[in-house]
Short mmCIF file of C-alpha atoms in Angstrom, two decimals:
data_model
loop_
_atom_site.label_atom_id
_atom_site.label_comp_id
_atom_site.label_asym_id
_atom_site.label_seq_id
_atom_site.Cartn_x
_atom_site.Cartn_y
_atom_site.Cartn_z
CA MET A 833 -27.95 43.09 -32.51
CA SER A 834 -29.13 46.68 -33.06
CA ARG A 835 -26.64 49.13 -34.53
CA ASN A 836 -27.64 51.59 -31.79
CA ILE A 837 -26.12 49.38 -29.10
CA LYS A 838 -22.80 50.65 -27.87
CA TYR A 839 -19.98 48.18 -28.35
CA ILE A 840 -18.16 47.37 -25.13
CA TYR A 841 -14.72 45.78 -25.18
CA PRO A 842 -12.29 44.64 -22.47
CA ASN A 843 -9.58 47.00 -21.19
CA LYS A 844 -7.58 48.27 -24.12
CA LEU A 845 -3.91 47.71 -24.79
CA SER A 846 -2.55 50.92 -26.28
CA ILE A 847 -1.55 50.71 -29.93
CA PHE A 848 1.67 52.51 -29.00
CA ARG A 849 2.56 49.80 -26.45
CA PHE A 850 1.72 47.13 -29.00
CA PHE A 851 4.05 48.57 -31.63
CA MET A 852 6.80 49.14 -29.07
CA ASP A 853 6.60 45.46 -28.13
CA SER A 854 5.93 44.08 -31.62
CA GLU A 855 9.42 42.75 -32.33
CA GLY A 856 9.56 40.94 -28.97
CA VAL A 857 6.02 39.61 -29.50
CA ARG A 858 7.05 38.28 -32.90
CA ARG A 859 9.91 36.29 -31.33
CA ASN A 860 7.94 34.99 -28.32
CA PRO A 861 4.50 36.43 -27.48
CA ILE A 862 3.93 34.50 -24.23
CA PRO A 863 5.89 36.75 -21.78
CA PHE A 864 4.18 39.81 -23.26
CA HIS A 865 0.74 38.22 -23.04
CA LYS A 866 1.30 37.46 -19.36
CA ARG A 867 2.40 41.04 -18.70
CA TYR A 868 -0.73 42.40 -20.43
CA PHE A 869 -3.06 39.99 -18.57
CA ASP A 870 -1.51 40.87 -15.22
CA LYS A 871 -1.99 44.57 -15.92
CA LEU A 872 -5.29 44.67 -17.82
CA GLY A 873 -7.21 41.63 -16.55
CA ASP A 874 -8.17 38.20 -17.89
CA SER A 875 -9.16 39.70 -21.23
CA PHE A 876 -7.81 42.73 -23.07
CA SER A 877 -8.50 44.29 -26.44
CA LEU A 878 -6.64 46.12 -29.15
CA LYS A 879 -8.14 48.42 -31.75
CA ILE A 880 -6.41 48.56 -35.11
CA GLY A 881 -7.44 51.34 -37.46
CA PHE A 882 -10.97 52.71 -37.20
CA SER A 883 -12.99 49.53 -36.80
CA LYS A 884 -10.89 46.38 -36.39
CA HIS A 885 -10.89 44.89 -32.88
CA LEU A 886 -8.81 42.08 -31.41
CA ILE A 887 -9.43 40.41 -28.04
CA LEU A 888 -7.02 38.11 -26.24
CA SER A 889 -8.37 36.18 -23.27
CA ARG A 890 -7.50 33.65 -20.57
CA ASP A 891 -11.08 33.72 -19.26
CA ASN A 892 -12.83 30.34 -19.17
CA ASP A 893 -16.28 31.84 -19.75
CA ILE A 894 -15.09 33.40 -23.01
CA ALA A 895 -13.43 30.14 -24.08
CA GLN A 896 -16.66 28.25 -23.37
CA HIS A 897 -18.76 30.83 -25.21
CA ILE A 898 -16.83 30.85 -28.49
CA LEU A 899 -15.94 27.14 -28.56
CA LEU A 900 -19.16 25.63 -27.17
CA LYS A 901 -22.14 27.78 -26.22
CA ASN A 902 -22.31 29.98 -29.33
CA GLN A 903 -19.79 28.19 -31.53
CA LYS A 904 -21.97 28.49 -34.66
CA ASN A 905 -21.35 32.24 -34.66
CA TYR A 906 -17.58 31.80 -34.51
CA HIS A 907 -15.49 30.67 -37.45
CA LYS A 908 -11.77 30.15 -37.72
CA SER A 909 -9.75 33.20 -38.63
CA LYS A 910 -7.93 33.68 -41.93
CA PHE A 911 -4.70 32.52 -40.28
CA GLN A 912 -6.12 29.00 -40.45
CA SER A 913 -8.63 29.24 -43.28
CA VAL A 914 -6.36 31.14 -45.71
CA TYR A 915 -2.69 30.77 -44.76
CA LEU A 916 -2.83 27.10 -43.78
CA ALA A 917 -5.21 26.15 -46.59
CA LYS A 918 -2.83 27.61 -49.19
CA TYR A 919 -0.35 24.81 -48.47
CA LEU A 920 -2.42 22.12 -46.77
CA GLY A 921 -5.63 22.29 -48.78
CA ASN A 922 -9.21 22.16 -47.53
CA GLY A 923 -9.19 19.59 -44.74
CA LEU A 924 -10.80 19.48 -41.30
CA LEU A 925 -8.25 21.88 -39.83
CA THR A 926 -8.78 24.65 -42.39
CA VAL A 927 -12.44 24.58 -43.49
CA ASP A 928 -15.58 25.91 -41.82
CA GLY A 929 -19.35 25.85 -42.06
CA ASP A 930 -21.40 23.15 -43.78
CA PHE A 931 -18.43 21.64 -45.61
CA TRP A 932 -16.53 21.20 -42.34
CA LEU A 933 -19.59 19.52 -40.75
CA LYS A 934 -19.93 17.20 -43.74
CA GLN A 935 -16.25 16.19 -43.52
CA ARG A 936 -16.33 15.77 -39.75
CA ARG A 937 -19.33 13.45 -39.95
CA LEU A 938 -17.63 11.47 -42.70
CA ILE A 939 -14.28 11.00 -40.94
CA GLN A 940 -15.41 10.69 -37.30
CA PRO A 941 -16.23 6.93 -37.51
CA ALA A 942 -12.61 6.17 -38.52
CA PHE A 943 -11.53 7.57 -35.13
CA HIS A 944 -14.09 5.69 -33.07
CA LYS A 945 -12.56 4.00 -30.04
CA GLN A 946 -13.11 0.51 -31.46
CA LYS A 947 -11.28 1.50 -34.65
CA MET A 948 -8.42 2.98 -32.63
CA ASN A 949 -8.16 -0.24 -30.64
CA GLN A 950 -7.51 -2.06 -33.92
CA LEU A 951 -4.47 0.16 -34.59
CA VAL A 952 -2.86 -0.27 -31.17
CA GLU A 953 -0.70 -3.30 -31.93
CA ASN A 954 0.84 -1.65 -34.98
CA MET A 955 1.30 1.58 -33.01
CA ASN A 956 3.00 -0.31 -30.20
CA GLN A 957 5.43 -2.08 -32.54
CA THR A 958 6.41 1.23 -34.17
CA ILE A 959 7.06 2.87 -30.77
CA VAL A 960 9.20 -0.05 -29.56
CA SER A 961 11.21 0.09 -32.79
CA GLU A 962 11.75 3.86 -32.54
CA LEU A 963 12.92 3.62 -28.90
CA ASP A 964 15.23 0.68 -29.55
CA ASP A 965 18.46 2.65 -30.00
CA LEU A 966 18.05 5.68 -27.71
CA LEU A 967 21.32 7.36 -26.82
CA GLU A 968 22.18 6.42 -23.24
CA GLU A 969 24.15 8.11 -20.45
CA LYS A 970 24.53 11.40 -22.35
CA PRO A 971 22.29 14.48 -22.59
CA LEU A 972 20.01 14.11 -25.58
CA ASP A 973 17.98 16.78 -27.38
CA LEU A 974 14.61 15.12 -26.94
CA PHE A 975 12.32 16.84 -29.43
CA PRO A 976 13.92 15.50 -32.67
CA VAL A 977 13.68 11.96 -31.25
CA MET A 978 10.03 12.36 -30.26
CA SER A 979 9.25 14.11 -33.57
CA GLN A 980 10.63 11.19 -35.55
CA LEU A 981 8.77 8.70 -33.36
CA ALA A 982 5.44 10.54 -33.62
CA PHE A 983 5.77 11.04 -37.37
CA ASN A 984 6.47 7.35 -37.94
CA VAL A 985 3.55 6.31 -35.73
CA VAL A 986 1.19 8.47 -37.82
CA ALA A 987 2.73 7.28 -41.09
CA LYS A 988 2.57 3.58 -40.20
CA SER A 989 -0.95 3.99 -38.80
CA LEU A 990 -2.04 5.70 -42.01
CA PHE A 991 -0.23 3.57 -44.54
CA GLU A 992 1.16 0.54 -42.68
CA LEU A 993 2.83 -1.36 -45.57
CA SER A 994 2.35 1.08 -48.45
CA ILE A 995 5.20 3.56 -48.09
CA SER A 996 8.96 3.48 -48.56
CA GLU A 997 11.36 5.10 -46.09
CA GLU A 998 12.48 7.48 -48.83
CA LYS A 999 8.94 8.76 -49.44
CA LEU A 1000 8.34 8.96 -45.72
CA HIS A 1001 11.41 11.15 -45.19
CA ARG A 1002 10.41 13.35 -48.12
CA ILE A 1003 6.89 13.93 -46.74
CA LYS A 1004 8.36 14.85 -43.34
CA PHE A 1005 10.89 17.22 -44.91
CA ILE A 1006 8.25 18.98 -47.04
CA LEU A 1007 5.79 19.41 -44.16
CA GLU A 1008 8.50 20.91 -41.94
CA GLU A 1009 9.74 23.27 -44.67
CA VAL A 1010 6.23 24.47 -45.47
CA GLN A 1011 5.35 25.00 -41.79
CA ASN A 1012 8.52 27.00 -41.13
CA PHE A 1013 7.77 29.28 -44.06
CA LEU A 1014 4.12 29.58 -43.05
CA ILE A 1015 5.19 30.97 -39.66
CA LYS A 1016 7.23 33.63 -41.46
CA GLU A 1017 4.24 34.62 -43.58
CA ILE A 1018 1.96 34.92 -40.53
CA ARG A 1019 4.44 36.76 -38.29
CA LEU A 1020 5.97 39.00 -40.96
CA PRO A 1021 2.97 40.19 -43.03
CA HIS A 1022 4.88 43.34 -44.07
CA LYS A 1023 7.28 41.11 -46.04
CA ALA A 1024 4.51 39.48 -48.09
CA LEU A 1025 5.54 41.26 -51.31
CA TRP A 1026 9.19 40.29 -50.81
CA PHE A 1027 8.27 36.66 -50.16
CA SER A 1028 6.36 36.64 -53.44
CA LEU A 1029 8.91 38.53 -55.56
CA SER A 1030 11.85 36.51 -54.23
CA GLY A 1031 10.18 33.25 -55.28
CA GLN A 1032 9.79 31.87 -51.76
CA VAL A 1033 6.00 31.54 -52.03
CA LYS A 1034 6.34 29.77 -55.40
CA LYS A 1035 9.00 27.41 -54.03
CA HIS A 1036 6.86 26.34 -51.08
CA LEU A 1037 3.72 25.95 -53.18
CA GLU A 1038 5.74 23.63 -55.44
CA LEU A 1039 6.88 21.63 -52.40
CA ALA A 1040 3.25 21.34 -51.28
CA GLU A 1041 2.30 20.08 -54.73
CA GLU A 1042 5.13 17.52 -54.66
CA ASN A 1043 3.72 16.28 -51.36
CA ASN A 1044 0.30 15.91 -52.98
CA HIS A 1045 1.81 13.74 -55.72
CA ILE A 1046 3.58 11.45 -53.23
CA ILE A 1047 0.38 10.89 -51.24
CA GLN A 1048 -1.61 10.42 -54.46
CA GLU A 1049 0.80 7.69 -55.61
CA ILE A 1050 0.36 5.87 -52.30
CA ILE A 1051 -3.45 6.03 -52.54
CA GLU A 1052 -3.52 4.92 -56.18
CA TYR A 1053 -1.19 2.01 -55.42
CA ARG A 1054 -3.49 0.90 -52.59
CA LEU A 1055 -6.59 1.16 -54.80
CA ALA A 1056 -4.95 -0.77 -57.62
CA SER A 1057 -3.69 -3.51 -55.31
CA LYS A 1058 -7.18 -4.13 -53.86
CA ILE A 1059 -5.44 -5.23 -50.65
CA GLU A 1060 -7.37 -4.57 -47.45
CA ILE A 1061 -4.99 -3.53 -44.67
CA ASN A 1062 -6.05 -2.50 -41.19
CA ASP A 1063 -4.81 1.09 -41.29
CA LEU A 1064 -6.30 4.58 -41.32
CA LEU A 1065 -6.02 4.87 -45.11
CA ASN A 1066 -8.24 1.82 -45.50
CA MET A 1067 -10.71 3.26 -42.97
CA LEU A 1068 -10.81 6.58 -44.86
CA LEU A 1069 -11.25 4.82 -48.21
CA GLU A 1070 -14.26 2.95 -46.76
CA THR A 1071 -16.05 6.07 -45.50
CA ARG A 1072 -19.18 7.21 -47.34
CA TYR A 1073 -21.13 10.48 -47.32
CA GLU A 1074 -24.61 10.06 -45.81
CA ASP A 1075 -26.45 11.89 -48.59
CA THR A 1076 -24.81 10.35 -51.68
CA GLY A 1077 -23.28 7.10 -50.48
CA GLU A 1078 -20.06 8.11 -52.24
CA GLY A 1079 -16.55 8.23 -50.82
CA MET A 1080 -14.19 11.20 -50.71
CA SER A 1081 -12.69 12.49 -53.93
CA LEU A 1082 -8.98 11.79 -54.41
CA LYS A 1083 -8.16 15.49 -53.88
CA GLN A 1084 -10.15 15.64 -50.64
CA LEU A 1085 -8.57 12.45 -49.37
CA ILE A 1086 -5.10 13.89 -50.01
CA ASP A 1087 -6.01 17.10 -48.14
CA GLU A 1088 -7.33 15.17 -45.13
CA ILE A 1089 -4.23 12.96 -45.00
CA LYS A 1090 -1.96 16.04 -44.98
CA ILE A 1091 -3.95 17.46 -42.06
CA LEU A 1092 -3.64 14.15 -40.18
CA PHE A 1093 0.13 14.23 -40.67
CA ILE A 1094 0.43 17.80 -39.39
CA ALA A 1095 -2.05 17.56 -36.50
CA GLY A 1096 -1.10 14.03 -35.55
CA HIS A 1097 2.63 14.28 -35.23
CA GLU A 1098 3.88 17.67 -34.08
CA THR A 1099 1.51 18.22 -31.16
CA THR A 1100 2.17 14.68 -29.92
CA ALA A 1101 5.94 15.16 -30.21
CA ASN A 1102 5.65 18.40 -28.24
CA ALA A 1103 3.61 16.82 -25.45
CA LEU A 1104 5.90 13.80 -25.16
CA THR A 1105 8.98 16.02 -24.97
CA PHE A 1106 7.55 18.19 -22.19
CA THR A 1107 6.20 15.16 -20.28
CA LEU A 1108 9.47 13.21 -20.30
CA TYR A 1109 11.34 16.37 -19.28
CA LEU A 1110 8.98 16.88 -16.32
CA LEU A 1111 9.38 13.22 -15.29
CA GLY A 1112 13.15 13.74 -15.41
CA LYS A 1113 12.74 16.71 -13.06
CA ASN A 1114 10.45 14.82 -10.68
CA PRO A 1115 11.92 11.35 -9.90
CA GLU A 1116 9.26 10.55 -7.29
CA ILE A 1117 6.51 11.02 -9.90
CA GLN A 1118 8.56 9.02 -12.42
CA GLN A 1119 8.73 6.18 -9.89
CA LYS A 1120 4.94 6.24 -9.45
CA VAL A 1121 4.52 5.87 -13.21
CA PHE A 1122 6.96 2.94 -13.20
CA ASP A 1123 5.09 1.28 -10.32
CA GLU A 1124 1.76 1.67 -12.13
CA ILE A 1125 3.12 0.20 -15.38
CA PHE A 1126 4.76 -2.71 -13.52
CA THR A 1127 1.48 -3.50 -11.71
CA ILE A 1128 -0.64 -3.26 -14.86
CA GLU A 1129 1.65 -5.50 -16.92
CA SER A 1130 1.49 -8.15 -14.17
CA GLN A 1131 -2.32 -8.11 -14.47
CA THR A 1132 -2.81 -8.33 -18.25
CA GLU A 1133 -0.85 -8.69 -21.49
CA ASP A 1134 -3.60 -7.08 -23.56
CA ILE A 1135 -2.29 -3.65 -24.67
CA VAL A 1136 -5.71 -2.01 -24.88
CA GLU A 1137 -6.56 -3.20 -21.35
CA GLN A 1138 -3.20 -1.91 -20.14
CA LEU A 1139 -3.93 1.52 -21.65
CA GLN A 1140 -7.33 1.64 -19.99
CA LYS A 1141 -5.74 1.02 -16.58
CA MET A 1142 -3.06 3.76 -16.87
CA THR A 1143 -4.85 6.20 -14.56
CA TYR A 1144 -1.78 7.80 -13.01
CA THR A 1145 0.18 7.89 -16.29
CA ASN A 1146 -2.79 9.67 -17.86
CA ALA A 1147 -2.86 12.18 -15.00
CA VAL A 1148 0.86 12.88 -15.55
CA LEU A 1149 0.22 13.45 -19.25
CA ASN A 1150 -2.72 15.76 -18.52
CA GLU A 1151 -0.73 17.81 -16.03
CA SER A 1152 2.10 18.15 -18.53
CA MET A 1153 -0.36 19.35 -21.21
CA ARG A 1154 -1.86 21.78 -18.71
CA LEU A 1155 1.52 23.44 -18.19
CA TYR A 1156 2.63 23.13 -21.81
CA PRO A 1157 -0.45 22.76 -24.04
CA PRO A 1158 0.80 21.60 -27.46
CA ALA A 1159 -1.83 23.74 -29.21
CA TRP A 1160 -1.23 26.74 -26.98
CA ILE A 1161 -3.67 29.23 -28.52
CA THR A 1162 -6.77 29.25 -30.69
CA ASP A 1163 -8.68 32.01 -32.43
CA ARG A 1164 -12.17 32.63 -33.76
CA GLN A 1165 -13.96 35.45 -35.57
CA ASN A 1166 -17.65 36.21 -34.97
CA MET A 1167 -19.98 36.29 -37.97
CA GLU A 1168 -22.56 38.48 -36.18
CA ASP A 1169 -22.53 40.95 -33.30
CA ASP A 1170 -22.53 39.16 -29.97
CA CYS A 1171 -22.67 39.51 -26.19
CA VAL A 1172 -19.73 37.74 -24.56
CA GLY A 1173 -19.81 38.03 -20.79
CA ASN A 1174 -19.92 41.74 -20.00
CA TYR A 1175 -18.87 42.75 -23.51
CA ASN A 1176 -20.87 43.68 -26.60
CA ILE A 1177 -18.66 42.97 -29.57
CA LYS A 1178 -18.95 43.86 -33.22
CA SER A 1179 -19.05 41.23 -35.96
CA GLY A 1180 -15.61 40.50 -37.37
CA THR A 1181 -13.87 40.77 -33.99
CA LEU A 1182 -10.91 38.41 -33.76
CA ILE A 1183 -10.85 36.60 -30.39
CA GLY A 1184 -7.81 34.65 -29.30
CA VAL A 1185 -7.89 32.34 -26.29
CA SER A 1186 -4.50 31.56 -24.78
CA PHE A 1187 -4.79 28.04 -23.39
CA TYR A 1188 -1.26 28.46 -22.06
CA GLU A 1189 -2.41 31.34 -19.83
CA LEU A 1190 -5.85 29.91 -19.05
CA HIS A 1191 -4.15 26.71 -17.84
CA ARG A 1192 -2.03 28.81 -15.47
CA ASN A 1193 -4.68 31.30 -14.42
CA PRO A 1194 -4.69 31.42 -10.56
CA LYS A 1195 -8.42 32.09 -10.72
CA TYR A 1196 -8.89 28.42 -11.70
CA TRP A 1197 -5.75 26.63 -10.52
CA GLU A 1198 -4.16 26.40 -7.09
CA ASN A 1199 -0.36 26.82 -7.29
CA PRO A 1200 -0.65 26.93 -11.08
CA GLU A 1201 3.09 26.79 -11.79
CA ASP A 1202 3.56 23.50 -9.88
CA PHE A 1203 3.70 20.13 -11.65
CA ASP A 1204 1.03 18.21 -9.74
CA PRO A 1205 -0.55 15.20 -11.50
CA GLU A 1206 -2.88 14.72 -8.50
CA ARG A 1207 -5.01 17.53 -10.02
CA PHE A 1208 -6.26 14.94 -12.51
CA LEU A 1209 -7.15 12.19 -10.05
CA GLY A 1210 -10.29 11.53 -8.00
CA GLU A 1211 -12.47 14.46 -6.98
CA ARG A 1212 -9.87 17.03 -8.02
CA LYS A 1213 -10.14 15.82 -11.62
CA LYS A 1214 -13.77 17.01 -11.87
CA HIS A 1215 -12.67 20.54 -11.03
CA SER A 1216 -9.64 20.51 -13.30
CA MET A 1217 -11.44 19.25 -16.40
CA GLN A 1218 -13.66 22.36 -16.42
CA TYR A 1219 -10.65 24.52 -17.31
CA PHE A 1220 -8.58 22.13 -19.40
CA TYR A 1221 -8.22 22.37 -23.19
CA PRO A 1222 -5.40 20.11 -24.40
CA PHE A 1223 -7.33 19.26 -27.58
CA GLY A 1224 -9.60 22.30 -27.84
CA ALA A 1225 -13.31 21.98 -27.03
CA GLY A 1226 -16.71 21.70 -28.60
CA PRO A 1227 -17.57 20.29 -32.04
CA ARG A 1228 -14.11 21.21 -33.36
CA MET A 1229 -12.26 19.36 -30.63
CA CYS A 1230 -9.32 17.43 -32.12
CA ILE A 1231 -10.66 14.36 -33.90
CA GLY A 1232 -7.49 12.39 -33.14
CA ALA A 1233 -7.42 12.97 -29.36
CA GLY A 1234 -7.96 9.30 -28.53
CA PHE A 1235 -5.25 8.23 -30.98
CA ALA A 1236 -2.80 10.73 -29.47
CA ILE A 1237 -3.49 9.65 -25.86
CA TYR A 1238 -2.92 5.99 -26.74
CA GLU A 1239 0.33 6.85 -28.49
CA MET A 1240 1.64 9.06 -25.69
CA CYS A 1241 0.75 6.66 -22.86
CA LEU A 1242 2.39 3.77 -24.72
CA THR A 1243 5.54 5.82 -25.35
CA ILE A 1244 5.79 7.01 -21.73
CA SER A 1245 5.27 3.48 -20.42
CA HIS A 1246 7.96 1.99 -22.70
CA VAL A 1247 10.48 4.69 -21.80
CA VAL A 1248 9.87 4.61 -18.04
CA LYS A 1249 9.96 0.84 -17.63
CA LYS A 1250 13.30 0.66 -19.50
CA TYR A 1251 15.10 3.85 -18.40
CA HIS A 1252 15.66 6.26 -15.56
CA ILE A 1253 15.11 9.77 -17.00
CA THR A 1254 17.16 12.73 -15.77
CA SER A 1255 16.57 16.26 -17.04
CA ALA A 1256 19.78 18.05 -17.93
CA LYS A 1257 18.54 21.64 -17.46
CA ASN A 1258 16.54 23.42 -14.78
CA GLU A 1259 14.76 25.74 -17.18
CA ILE A 1260 12.65 24.67 -20.11
CA GLN A 1261 12.64 26.62 -23.37
CA PHE A 1262 10.02 26.65 -26.10
CA ASN A 1263 9.02 28.53 -29.21
CA PRO A 1264 5.30 29.38 -29.54
CA LEU A 1265 4.74 28.78 -33.26
CA ILE A 1266 1.50 27.24 -34.52
CA THR A 1267 2.16 24.75 -31.74
CA LEU A 1268 4.23 25.14 -28.55
CA LYS A 1269 7.52 23.75 -29.81
CA PRO A 1270 10.22 22.66 -27.31
CA VAL A 1271 13.71 24.09 -27.85
CA ARG A 1272 16.83 22.15 -26.77
CA VAL A 1273 15.03 20.19 -24.08
CA GLU A 1274 17.78 17.80 -22.93
CA VAL A 1275 17.39 14.64 -20.88
CA SER A 1276 19.60 11.64 -20.14
CA PHE A 1277 18.49 8.03 -20.25
CA SER A 1278 20.12 5.35 -18.11
CA LYS A 1279 19.12 1.69 -18.02
CA ARG A 1280 17.00 0.58 -15.06
#
């Protein structure tokens, strides 16, 4: 793009307003984002210093442009490529460019539908075991329960028989500690020097390294045993690069496994928590899910066939993820100048797309605040899917989406056929961190 072209950005948020709101934005940006969108339009911009521009959008055309139509010009920002990579290494979530494409092509076959079908029985057994001793007849903080369930499903799907409970708990502890500190680093950049001088950065880098050693031990044990087990680790060990015919290095395998733990457990736990809460608030919808599960189980005992028939349960899950998208925001930075809609933007512009706001934008959704699973059934589904980003979009769409849907539908079906769910609170609270994390979402379970 010629340097003579005038750059055109969306309506600007004043830097004064931004700094006035900064402490509130740090605690929970979503109410402030909504206020800015309502005042400035579906996209707004912020200029920092003399040349740095930020854009935040809930516009579907912009989302489509940066994630699909011109995705090659848009790379992940340093929040993901630098901050996350420092602790999680160079896996699919944190890398870009040719190396990302090489890794995606290598790992994609392990997440093919036929491969996922092979993991379903093990997944199902883990879910049943995790739900076996749910607290009944008393309000229960749901997220810790779903977090433990989702973590164990990922762990058993990855390692099946190769990991002790002690190591499993340690991996979970380290990943949670590192993520909590990572949020501080991202949201409090002015404290970077203090974090370093006080030893907090060193402490969390050491935790990340300990995690590497635990995963390395598991991999080396599997390799030495020469046992073939039908789990994701075995599938990843069998993958080969197209150009060399070689497998992943040990370091790369460790990095990818860490990413699978992070991406595969927290977002699923979030979505399950919000979905079960919404079912507890809407007993008539809960009953429809129960009726569907009862009908399906009378038709077939095959778990994969049951999952494929869960049309209404899937619609409920989709509507829950519309209202509370687990990955609530994404960002990209353009490598070259670009035209996005009516805007001419300079290279290096950081563009954030709020899926939370896009999923509630009245321009695309009728009665957007209502919980209405019918949006994702029949003819209405075609319309809804155009504006729906529960797993992102384009080439970088979440590689484990199919795995997550299987896990969530199985969990919902097991809970609903065994329990009546009642939500204890009228209002739902959450904390928009890297993911949209539920806060004290309480429900009660009573036997059917």
